[in-house]
Coordinates of C-alpha atoms in Angstrom, one line a residue:
Chain M
M137 CA -40.1 -9.6 -20.0
I138 CA -37.7 -6.7 -20.4
A139 CA -34.5 -5.7 -18.8
L140 CA -32.9 -2.2 -18.9
V141 CA -29.2 -2.3 -18.9
D142 CA -27.9 1.1 -17.8
C143 CA -24.3 2.2 -17.2
N144 CA -23.3 3.6 -13.9
N145 CA -21.8 7.1 -14.2
F146 CA -20.9 6.2 -17.8
Y147 CA -18.6 9.0 -18.8
V148 CA -16.7 9.0 -15.5
E149 CA -16.2 5.2 -15.7
C150 CA -14.9 5.4 -19.3
E151 CA -12.2 7.8 -18.0
R152 CA -11.4 5.5 -15.1
L153 CA -10.9 2.5 -17.2
F154 CA -7.8 4.0 -18.7
Q155 CA -6.7 5.9 -15.6
P156 CA -7.0 3.6 -12.7
R157 CA -5.5 6.2 -10.3
L158 CA -8.9 7.8 -10.5
S159 CA -10.7 5.0 -8.8
N160 CA -12.2 6.0 -5.4
K161 CA -11.4 9.6 -6.2
P162 CA -14.0 12.3 -7.0
V163 CA -14.3 12.7 -10.8
V164 CA -16.6 14.8 -13.0
V165 CA -17.0 15.0 -16.8
L166 CA -18.0 18.4 -18.3
S167 CA -20.3 19.2 -21.2
N168 CA -19.2 20.5 -24.5
N169 CA -17.1 23.6 -24.0
D170 CA -16.5 22.6 -20.4
G171 CA -19.7 24.3 -19.4
C172 CA -21.6 22.1 -17.0
I173 CA -21.2 18.9 -15.1
V174 CA -22.7 16.1 -17.0
S175 CA -21.4 13.0 -15.2
R176 CA -20.4 12.5 -11.6
S177 CA -18.6 9.7 -9.7
N178 CA -20.3 8.5 -6.5
E179 CA -17.8 10.4 -4.5
V180 CA -19.0 13.6 -6.1
K181 CA -22.6 12.7 -5.6
Q182 CA -21.9 12.3 -1.9
L183 CA -20.4 15.7 -1.8
G184 CA -23.8 17.0 -2.8
I185 CA -22.6 18.6 -6.1
P186 CA -25.6 18.5 -8.3
M187 CA -25.9 17.2 -11.9
G188 CA -26.0 19.8 -14.7
I189 CA -24.6 22.7 -12.6
P190 CA -22.4 25.2 -14.5
V191 CA -18.7 24.7 -13.6
F192 CA -18.2 28.4 -12.7
Q193 CA -20.9 28.0 -10.0
A194 CA -19.2 25.0 -8.4
R195 CA -15.6 26.0 -9.1
D196 CA -14.6 26.7 -5.4
E197 CA -16.0 23.5 -4.2
L198 CA -14.5 21.4 -7.0
L199 CA -11.1 22.9 -6.3
F200 CA -11.4 22.5 -2.5
E201 CA -12.4 18.9 -2.7
G202 CA -9.8 18.1 -5.3
V203 CA -12.3 16.9 -7.9
E204 CA -10.7 15.7 -11.1
M205 CA -12.3 17.3 -14.1
F206 CA -12.5 16.0 -17.7
S207 CA -13.8 17.5 -21.0
S208 CA -16.3 15.3 -22.8
N209 CA -14.4 12.8 -24.9
Y210 CA -17.2 11.6 -27.2
A211 CA -14.8 9.6 -29.5
L212 CA -14.1 7.4 -26.4
Y213 CA -17.6 7.3 -25.0
G214 CA -19.1 6.5 -28.4
D215 CA -16.7 3.6 -28.9
M216 CA -17.2 2.2 -25.4
S217 CA -21.0 2.4 -25.9
A218 CA -20.7 0.4 -29.1
R219 CA -18.6 -2.2 -27.2
I220 CA -21.3 -2.6 -24.6
I221 CA -24.0 -3.1 -27.2
A222 CA -21.8 -5.6 -29.0
T223 CA -21.3 -7.5 -25.7
L224 CA -25.1 -7.5 -25.1
R225 CA -25.7 -8.9 -28.6
Q226 CA -24.3 -12.2 -27.6
F227 CA -27.1 -12.7 -25.2
T228 CA -30.0 -11.5 -27.4
S229 CA -30.7 -9.9 -30.8
A230 CA -33.7 -8.1 -29.3
I231 CA -32.0 -4.9 -28.2
E232 CA -33.3 -1.3 -28.2
V233 CA -30.4 1.1 -27.9
Y234 CA -32.2 3.8 -26.0
S235 CA -29.3 6.2 -25.4
I236 CA -25.5 6.2 -25.3
D237 CA -25.5 4.4 -22.0
E238 CA -28.9 2.6 -21.8
S239 CA -30.3 -0.4 -23.7
F240 CA -33.5 -2.4 -23.3
I241 CA -33.2 -6.1 -23.9
E242 CA -35.8 -8.8 -24.1
L243 CA -35.1 -11.7 -21.7
P244 CA -35.3 -15.2 -23.2
K245 CA -38.5 -17.2 -22.5
D246 CA -36.6 -20.1 -20.9
K247 CA -35.4 -17.7 -18.1
D248 CA -39.0 -17.1 -16.8
K249 CA -38.3 -18.7 -13.4
D250 CA -37.5 -15.9 -11.0
K251 CA -34.2 -17.5 -9.9
D252 CA -33.0 -18.2 -13.4
R253 CA -33.8 -14.7 -14.6
K254 CA -32.0 -13.0 -11.8
A255 CA -28.9 -15.2 -12.3
H256 CA -29.0 -14.6 -16.0
C257 CA -29.0 -10.8 -15.5
H258 CA -26.1 -11.1 -13.0
H259 CA -24.2 -13.0 -15.6
I260 CA -24.9 -10.3 -18.2
K261 CA -23.8 -7.6 -15.8
E262 CA -20.6 -9.4 -14.9
T263 CA -19.8 -10.1 -18.6
V264 CA -20.2 -6.5 -19.6
K265 CA -17.9 -5.5 -16.7
K266 CA -15.3 -8.1 -17.6
W267 CA -15.3 -7.4 -21.4
T268 CA -15.6 -3.6 -21.4
G269 CA -14.5 -2.7 -17.8
L270 CA -17.7 -0.7 -17.3
P271 CA -20.2 -1.2 -14.5
V272 CA -23.9 -1.5 -15.4
S273 CA -27.1 -1.9 -13.4
I274 CA -30.0 -4.0 -14.6
G275 CA -33.7 -3.5 -13.8
I276 CA -36.2 -6.2 -14.8
G277 CA -39.9 -5.7 -15.3
M278 CA -42.9 -6.8 -17.4
T279 CA -42.8 -3.6 -19.4
K280 CA -40.2 -0.9 -20.4
S281 CA -41.5 1.6 -17.8
L282 CA -41.3 -1.0 -15.0
A283 CA -37.8 -2.1 -16.1
K284 CA -36.8 1.6 -16.0
L285 CA -38.2 1.9 -12.4
A286 CA -36.5 -1.4 -11.4
N287 CA -33.2 0.0 -12.7
K288 CA -33.5 3.0 -10.4
V289 CA -34.0 0.7 -7.5
A290 CA -31.1 -1.5 -8.7
K291 CA -28.7 1.5 -8.8
K292 CA -29.8 3.0 -5.4
Y293 CA -30.3 0.0 -3.2
T294 CA -28.9 -3.2 -4.6
S295 CA -25.7 -4.8 -5.9
G296 CA -26.8 -4.0 -9.4
V297 CA -29.7 -6.2 -10.4
F298 CA -33.3 -5.7 -9.3
D299 CA -36.2 -7.8 -10.5
L300 CA -39.7 -6.3 -10.1
V301 CA -41.4 -9.3 -11.8
N302 CA -43.3 -11.4 -9.2
H303 CA -41.6 -9.4 -6.5
P304 CA -43.2 -10.4 -3.2
R305 CA -43.6 -6.8 -2.1
H306 CA -44.3 -5.4 -5.5
E307 CA -46.9 -2.8 -4.2
K308 CA -44.7 -1.7 -1.4
V309 CA -41.8 -1.1 -3.7
L310 CA -44.0 1.0 -6.0
D311 CA -45.3 2.9 -3.0
Y312 CA -41.8 3.8 -2.1
I313 CA -40.9 5.5 -5.4
P314 CA -42.1 9.0 -6.1
V315 CA -44.1 9.6 -9.3
G316 CA -41.4 12.1 -10.5
D317 CA -39.1 9.1 -11.0
V318 CA -41.4 7.6 -13.6
W319 CA -40.0 7.7 -17.2
G320 CA -42.0 10.3 -19.1
I321 CA -43.5 12.0 -16.0
G322 CA -41.9 15.4 -16.0
K323 CA -41.9 18.2 -13.5
R324 CA -45.2 19.7 -14.5
Y325 CA -47.1 16.4 -14.4
T326 CA -45.4 15.6 -11.1
E327 CA -46.8 18.9 -9.6
K328 CA -50.2 18.2 -11.0
L329 CA -50.3 14.7 -9.6
N330 CA -49.0 15.8 -6.2
Q331 CA -51.8 18.5 -6.1
H332 CA -54.3 15.7 -6.5
G333 CA -52.7 13.6 -3.7
I334 CA -50.9 11.2 -6.0
E335 CA -47.3 11.1 -4.7
T336 CA -46.1 7.5 -5.3
V337 CA -46.0 5.2 -8.3
Y338 CA -48.4 2.8 -6.5
Q339 CA -51.0 5.6 -6.1
L340 CA -50.6 6.4 -9.7
T341 CA -51.3 2.8 -10.8
R342 CA -54.5 3.0 -8.8
A343 CA -55.8 6.2 -10.3
D344 CA -58.9 6.3 -12.5
D345 CA -58.2 5.8 -16.3
K346 CA -60.5 8.6 -17.3
W347 CA -59.0 11.0 -14.9
I348 CA -55.5 10.2 -16.1
Q349 CA -56.4 10.6 -19.7
K350 CA -58.0 13.9 -19.0
H351 CA -55.0 15.3 -17.1
L352 CA -52.0 13.4 -18.6
T353 CA -53.4 12.8 -22.1
I354 CA -53.3 9.4 -23.8
T355 CA -49.5 9.3 -23.5
G356 CA -49.8 9.5 -19.7
L357 CA -52.5 6.7 -19.7
R358 CA -50.1 4.5 -21.7
I359 CA -47.4 5.1 -19.1
V360 CA -49.8 4.1 -16.3
M361 CA -50.9 1.0 -18.2
E362 CA -47.2 0.1 -18.5
L363 CA -46.7 0.6 -14.7
R364 CA -49.6 -1.8 -14.2
G365 CA -47.7 -4.4 -16.2
I366 CA -49.5 -4.1 -19.5
P367 CA -46.9 -3.5 -22.3
C368 CA -47.8 -0.5 -24.4
L369 CA -44.4 0.5 -25.6
P370 CA -42.8 -2.2 -27.8
L371 CA -39.0 -2.5 -28.1
E372 CA -37.8 -0.4 -31.0
L373 CA -35.3 -2.8 -32.5
T374 CA -34.4 -0.6 -35.5
P375 CA -33.9 3.0 -34.7
S376 CA -36.8 5.1 -36.0
P377 CA -35.7 7.8 -38.4
K378 CA -35.0 11.1 -36.7
K379 CA -37.7 13.8 -36.8
S380 CA -35.2 16.6 -36.6
I381 CA -31.5 17.1 -36.4
G382 CA -29.9 19.9 -34.4
R383 CA -26.4 21.1 -34.0
S384 CA -25.4 23.9 -31.7
R385 CA -22.4 24.6 -29.5
S386 CA -21.2 27.5 -27.5
F387 CA -17.9 29.2 -28.6
G388 CA -14.6 29.0 -26.7
R389 CA -14.8 32.8 -26.4
S390 CA -17.4 35.3 -27.6
V391 CA -17.6 36.1 -31.3
T392 CA -18.5 39.4 -32.9
K393 CA -17.5 39.0 -36.5
I394 CA -20.1 37.6 -39.0
E395 CA -17.3 35.6 -40.7
D396 CA -16.7 33.6 -37.6
L397 CA -20.4 32.9 -37.1
K398 CA -20.6 31.9 -40.8
Q399 CA -17.8 29.3 -40.2
A400 CA -19.5 27.9 -37.1
L401 CA -22.9 27.5 -38.9
A402 CA -21.2 25.9 -42.0
M403 CA -19.6 23.4 -39.6
H404 CA -22.9 22.6 -38.0
V405 CA -24.7 22.3 -41.3
T406 CA -22.0 19.9 -42.6
S407 CA -22.3 17.7 -39.6
A408 CA -26.1 17.7 -39.6
A409 CA -26.4 17.2 -43.4
K410 CA -24.2 14.1 -43.2
V411 CA -26.5 12.5 -40.6
L412 CA -29.5 13.5 -42.7
R413 CA -28.1 11.7 -45.8
E414 CA -27.1 8.7 -43.8
E415 CA -30.7 8.3 -42.9
G416 CA -31.8 8.8 -46.5
S417 CA -33.8 11.8 -45.5
V418 CA -34.2 15.4 -46.8
A419 CA -35.1 18.5 -44.7
S420 CA -37.9 20.9 -45.5
C421 CA -37.0 23.6 -42.9
M422 CA -33.9 24.9 -41.3
Q423 CA -33.8 27.1 -38.2
V424 CA -30.8 29.3 -37.6
V425 CA -30.1 30.4 -34.0
V426 CA -27.6 32.8 -32.5
E427 CA -27.4 34.2 -29.0
T428 CA -25.2 36.1 -26.5
N429 CA -24.4 34.8 -23.0
P430 CA -27.7 34.1 -21.4
F431 CA -26.2 34.8 -17.9
V432 CA -25.2 38.3 -18.9
E433 CA -27.7 41.2 -19.5
P434 CA -28.6 42.6 -22.0
Y435 CA -29.2 39.2 -23.5
H436 CA -29.6 39.1 -27.3
G437 CA -30.9 35.9 -29.0
K438 CA -32.6 35.5 -32.3
H439 CA -33.7 32.7 -34.5
I440 CA -35.2 32.5 -38.0
T441 CA -36.6 29.7 -40.0
A442 CA -36.1 29.0 -43.7
K443 CA -38.4 26.8 -45.7
F444 CA -36.9 25.0 -48.7
E445 CA -39.2 25.0 -51.6
T446 CA -37.9 21.6 -52.5
P447 CA -36.7 19.5 -49.5
T448 CA -32.9 19.0 -49.7
A449 CA -29.9 17.2 -48.2
S450 CA -27.3 19.1 -50.1
T451 CA -24.6 20.6 -47.9
P452 CA -23.8 23.6 -50.1
A453 CA -27.4 24.5 -50.6
M454 CA -28.0 24.4 -46.8
I455 CA -24.8 26.3 -46.0
K456 CA -25.9 29.1 -48.3
C457 CA -29.3 29.1 -46.7
A458 CA -27.8 29.2 -43.2
H459 CA -25.7 32.2 -44.2
E460 CA -28.7 34.0 -45.6
G461 CA -30.6 33.4 -42.4
L462 CA -27.7 34.7 -40.4
M463 CA -27.6 37.9 -42.4
R464 CA -31.2 38.5 -41.5
I465 CA -30.7 38.1 -37.7
Y466 CA -27.1 39.2 -37.2
R467 CA -26.5 42.5 -35.3
E468 CA -23.2 44.2 -35.4
G469 CA -21.4 44.8 -32.1
E470 CA -23.1 41.9 -30.2
S471 CA -20.8 39.3 -28.4
Y472 CA -22.3 36.0 -29.5
T473 CA -21.5 32.9 -27.5
R474 CA -23.6 30.4 -29.3
A475 CA -24.8 29.5 -32.7
G476 CA -26.7 26.6 -34.1
I477 CA -28.9 25.2 -36.8
Y478 CA -31.9 22.9 -36.6
L479 CA -33.2 20.8 -39.5
T480 CA -36.9 20.0 -39.2
D481 CA -39.8 18.6 -41.2
L482 CA -37.6 15.7 -42.3
C483 CA -38.9 13.1 -44.8
S484 CA -37.5 10.2 -46.8
E485 CA -35.8 11.4 -50.0
N486 CA -37.9 8.9 -51.9
A487 CA -41.0 10.7 -50.8
I488 CA -40.2 14.2 -52.0
Q489 CA -43.0 15.9 -53.5
A490 CA -41.6 18.0 -56.3
S491 CA -42.7 21.6 -56.1
L492 CA -44.9 22.7 -59.0
F493 CA -42.5 25.4 -60.1
C494 CA -39.1 23.8 -59.9
E495 CA -37.3 20.7 -60.7
P496 CA -37.0 17.9 -58.1
N497 CA -33.7 17.5 -56.3
T498 CA -31.3 16.8 -59.1
E499 CA -29.3 13.7 -59.5
R500 CA -26.1 15.7 -59.9
S501 CA -26.3 17.4 -56.5
R502 CA -26.9 14.0 -54.9
D503 CA -24.0 12.4 -56.7
V504 CA -21.6 15.2 -55.5
M505 CA -22.8 14.6 -51.9
E506 CA -22.3 10.9 -52.3
V507 CA -18.7 11.4 -53.4
V508 CA -18.1 13.8 -50.5
D509 CA -19.5 11.4 -47.9
K510 CA -17.4 8.6 -49.3
L511 CA -14.2 10.7 -49.1
M512 CA -15.1 11.6 -45.5
V513 CA -15.5 7.9 -44.6
R514 CA -12.2 7.0 -46.3
F515 CA -10.0 9.9 -45.1
G516 CA -11.7 10.9 -41.9
R517 CA -14.1 13.7 -41.1
H518 CA -11.5 16.4 -40.9
K519 CA -9.5 15.7 -44.0
I520 CA -12.1 17.1 -46.3
K521 CA -13.9 20.3 -45.5
W522 CA -16.3 22.8 -47.1
A523 CA -14.3 26.0 -47.6
S524 CA -16.9 27.9 -45.6
E525 CA -16.1 25.9 -42.5
G526 CA -12.8 27.8 -42.3
L527 CA -9.4 26.2 -41.8
K528 CA -8.5 27.9 -38.5
Q529 CA -11.5 28.1 -36.2
K530 CA -10.7 30.8 -33.8
W531 CA -13.9 30.1 -31.9
A532 CA -13.2 26.4 -31.5
M533 CA -14.6 24.6 -28.4
R534 CA -12.9 24.9 -25.1
Q535 CA -11.7 21.4 -24.1
A536 CA -9.1 22.1 -21.5
H537 CA -9.3 18.7 -19.8
L538 CA -9.6 16.3 -22.7
S539 CA -8.3 12.8 -22.2
Q540 CA -6.8 10.7 -25.0
R541 CA -8.9 8.9 -27.6
Y542 CA -7.6 5.6 -26.3
T543 CA -9.7 3.3 -28.6
T544 CA -10.0 5.2 -31.9
K545 CA -6.6 6.8 -32.6
W546 CA -3.3 4.9 -32.9
D547 CA -1.2 7.7 -31.6
E548 CA -3.4 8.1 -28.5
I549 CA -3.7 4.5 -27.3
L550 CA -2.9 3.6 -23.7
K551 CA 0.8 3.6 -23.0
V552 CA 2.0 1.2 -20.3
G553 CA 5.3 1.3 -18.5
V554 CA 6.7 -2.2 -18.6
Chain P
M117 CA -35.6 21.6 -29.1
I118 CA -35.5 22.4 -25.4
D119 CA -32.3 20.6 -24.9
L120 CA -30.5 22.2 -27.8
F121 CA -31.5 25.8 -27.3
P122 CA -32.4 26.1 -23.7
F123 CA -32.8 29.8 -23.9
L124 CA -34.8 30.0 -27.1
G125 CA -37.9 30.7 -25.0
R126 CA -36.4 33.9 -23.9
M127 CA -35.9 35.2 -27.4
P128 CA -38.0 38.2 -28.1
E129 CA -38.4 37.6 -31.8
G130 CA -41.3 35.5 -33.1
V131 CA -40.6 32.8 -35.7
K132 CA -39.9 34.4 -39.1
I133 CA -40.1 32.3 -42.1
W134 CA -38.7 32.9 -45.6
V135 CA -38.8 30.5 -48.5
V136 CA -35.6 29.4 -50.2
P137 CA -36.4 28.8 -53.9
Y138 CA -34.7 25.8 -55.4
N139 CA -31.5 26.6 -57.0
D140 CA -28.9 24.3 -58.4
S141 CA -26.4 26.9 -59.5
N142 CA -24.3 26.7 -56.4
A143 CA -23.9 23.0 -56.4
L144 CA -20.4 21.7 -57.1
K145 CA -19.8 20.3 -60.5
I146 CA -17.5 17.3 -60.4
P147 CA -17.2 15.0 -63.3
L148 CA -18.0 11.4 -62.4
F149 CA -16.3 8.5 -64.2
E150 CA -18.4 5.4 -64.7
S151 CA -16.5 2.2 -64.8
V152 CA -15.9 1.2 -68.4
K153 CA -16.1 -2.3 -69.6
A154 CA -14.1 -3.4 -72.6
G155 CA -12.1 -6.4 -73.7
F156 CA -12.4 -9.9 -72.3
P157 CA -13.9 -10.6 -68.8
S158 CA -11.4 -12.0 -66.3
P159 CA -11.7 -15.8 -65.9
A160 CA -11.2 -15.3 -62.2
E161 CA -14.2 -13.1 -61.8
D162 CA -16.5 -15.8 -60.4
Y163 CA -13.8 -16.9 -57.9
L164 CA -13.1 -13.5 -56.3
D165 CA -12.7 -13.8 -52.5
A166 CA -12.5 -11.0 -50.0
C167 CA -9.0 -10.0 -48.9
L168 CA -7.5 -11.6 -45.8
D169 CA -8.1 -9.5 -42.8
L170 CA -5.4 -9.5 -40.1
N171 CA -8.1 -8.6 -37.6
D172 CA -9.7 -12.1 -38.1
L173 CA -6.4 -13.6 -37.0
V174 CA -5.6 -11.6 -33.9
I175 CA -8.9 -10.4 -32.6
K176 CA -11.3 -13.1 -31.3
H177 CA -13.5 -10.7 -29.2
P178 CA -13.7 -7.3 -30.9
A179 CA -15.9 -5.8 -28.2
A180 CA -13.4 -6.8 -25.5
T181 CA -10.1 -6.1 -27.4
F182 CA -7.9 -3.1 -26.7
F183 CA -4.5 -2.0 -28.0
V184 CA -1.8 -0.7 -25.7
K185 CA 1.6 0.6 -26.4
V186 CA 4.7 -0.7 -24.5
D187 CA 7.2 1.6 -22.8
G188 CA 10.1 -0.2 -21.1
D189 CA 12.1 -3.4 -21.4
S190 CA 11.1 -5.7 -18.5
M191 CA 9.5 -8.2 -21.0
I192 CA 12.2 -8.1 -23.6
D193 CA 13.1 -11.9 -23.4
V194 CA 9.6 -12.8 -24.5
G195 CA 9.8 -10.4 -27.5
I196 CA 7.9 -7.5 -26.0
E197 CA 10.0 -4.4 -26.7
S198 CA 9.6 -0.7 -26.1
G199 CA 7.3 0.8 -28.8
D200 CA 5.5 -2.5 -29.5
V201 CA 1.7 -2.6 -29.6
L202 CA 0.0 -5.3 -27.6
V203 CA -3.3 -6.9 -28.4
V204 CA -5.2 -7.2 -25.1
D205 CA -8.3 -9.4 -24.8
R206 CA -10.4 -8.7 -21.7
A207 CA -12.8 -11.6 -22.4
L208 CA -10.2 -14.2 -21.7
D209 CA -9.7 -15.7 -18.3
P210 CA -6.0 -15.5 -17.3
I211 CA -4.4 -18.8 -16.5
N212 CA -1.1 -19.5 -14.7
T213 CA 1.7 -18.1 -16.9
S214 CA -0.5 -15.8 -18.9
I215 CA 1.0 -12.5 -19.8
V216 CA -1.3 -9.8 -18.6
V217 CA -1.9 -6.1 -18.4
A218 CA -2.3 -5.6 -14.6
I219 CA -2.9 -2.7 -12.3
I220 CA -0.9 -2.4 -9.1
D221 CA -1.8 0.4 -6.8
G222 CA -3.2 2.5 -9.6
D223 CA -0.4 1.9 -12.1
F224 CA -0.5 -0.2 -15.2
T225 CA 2.2 -2.8 -16.0
V226 CA 2.7 -5.9 -18.2
K227 CA 4.0 -9.1 -16.6
R228 CA 3.7 -12.8 -16.6
I229 CA 1.5 -14.1 -13.8
H230 CA 2.8 -17.0 -11.8
K231 CA 1.0 -18.8 -9.1
D232 CA 3.0 -21.0 -6.7
K233 CA 1.8 -22.6 -3.4
G234 CA -1.1 -20.1 -3.1
Q235 CA 1.2 -17.1 -3.7
L236 CA 0.7 -14.9 -6.7
F237 CA 3.7 -13.3 -8.4
L238 CA 4.2 -10.9 -11.3
V239 CA 7.3 -12.0 -13.2
A240 CA 9.3 -9.9 -15.6
E241 CA 10.9 -11.5 -18.7
N242 CA 14.3 -9.8 -18.2
I243 CA 17.0 -11.0 -15.9
G244 CA 17.5 -7.6 -14.4
F245 CA 14.0 -7.5 -12.9
D246 CA 12.9 -9.2 -9.7
P247 CA 9.5 -10.9 -9.4
I248 CA 6.8 -8.8 -7.7
V249 CA 5.0 -10.6 -4.8
I250 CA 1.4 -9.7 -4.7
T251 CA 0.3 -9.2 -1.1
E252 CA -3.1 -8.6 0.3
E253 CA -2.4 -4.9 1.1
M254 CA -1.8 -4.2 -2.6
D255 CA -4.6 -2.9 -4.8
F256 CA -4.2 -5.5 -7.5
Q257 CA -6.3 -6.2 -10.5
I258 CA -5.9 -7.9 -13.9
W259 CA -7.0 -5.6 -16.7
G260 CA -6.7 -8.0 -19.6
V261 CA -4.8 -10.9 -21.2
V262 CA -2.1 -10.1 -23.8
T263 CA -2.7 -12.3 -26.9
F264 CA -0.4 -10.8 -29.6
V265 CA 2.6 -8.5 -30.0
V266 CA 2.8 -6.2 -33.0
H267 CA 6.5 -5.6 -33.4
S268 CA 8.1 -3.7 -36.3
L269 CA 11.3 -5.1 -37.8
R270 CA 12.2 -1.8 -39.5

């Protein structure tokens, strides 16, 4: 039996924990560079301001309604997320951390009575709230897909815990939920299913296996099996190695000089390469992307892919490659608003196949990177830099509404008037 | 891919690929010192313990522990002074006479809680401050229990 523990309006609630004056007020958190709304308080949801909308499109309404805006404070959200997971670990070691604000947990066998299970989950919910100050909702089901559905119901219609296992009106509940709400059924599949008269989850569970496999592939069939209560997606207790690592961000203001683009790319490479090495992986390909404002014509966007003859995790080698790629796609006079890199075709560094015509990844380059990584851990990410990242980043992110890093920086901890 | 570069699909160029040959010449060359062993081994080598960690002493529930900085002198008689850092444990249940971080009508404060004949008070530890009576109209909440004070003597 699986429960999905999902935070309610996670980023907004992290801000509220340290600024209680925000409770019961409309609050939003904005994406990187203050571009779009990525988290909304219930008050904002009630105003009908949609998720993901660019701020400039909602500006008048946000101002008129007195909505408090915050830039993404990922240092804070990341730390609060780790606290929630640590709190959950006292209940079970079987946890799959699915995203920054969602975790699947396996429920203990001795809690298989309906009443016990529900009480246990209420206890988990209250403990997380007490310890971390953050509200969560819990959905319980026989499978991950059902737990996810139950969580949606829990958020919308209950006090925070909903149990689909042995639910007396199980079919009725499933018949109430549209197929589009199912985890893994996107917009295209939803349209296709609706065309064939399948609108609710219950109808989907009754569909013919062969038909599903034909129209939704084997992945879709697996989802349907899960919805029928047959586990097909086991808990992933250890995070599987990433298949690709991307870093991209829009600039605070548009950039025309190639030097500024080079700095931004170097910064992205440094950050992605560090993650790559932490996973013990090397990359075979790197994609470099630059683009102008997509909302303004004429739009100019280009990307190019480099293939490393020998897969690598060396930051200087990759920065050099990113710059070479940039030279090939850069056009003078364009006002670029976004640049990024994407490392793909990752494999374990132990499994590198040496290319016939060159030496395998040398020990020396790896040693250098090890020293750099250790220095970064010891002195902090921003104390040691590759020269190509630049010291003054004129194009730095716009974060006009950033709150303090209350839990990770001594000079930014909560100050209390006593 | 879609998430990162939502507008990639609009890009007119097809995927170009070029091959980067392996080249070590641009790698940094930093000498590495290996630890050198010479002379006699230390007799204490087999008895080495990890250093004492102050966190073990003051933090019982790491996931629930927060630090806050004090600004003001209403708790001065109990040794909480302006500029001190408090260790606050949210996992603990406050008892009568606990010192807590509390929220009254949207503002944080630090006081001792005191329950008397069903009435809840927030009491300062400084003669110049009157106790606050917590009434039903107030928006009152206990944020966490203060367990330690970090006070610099210099």
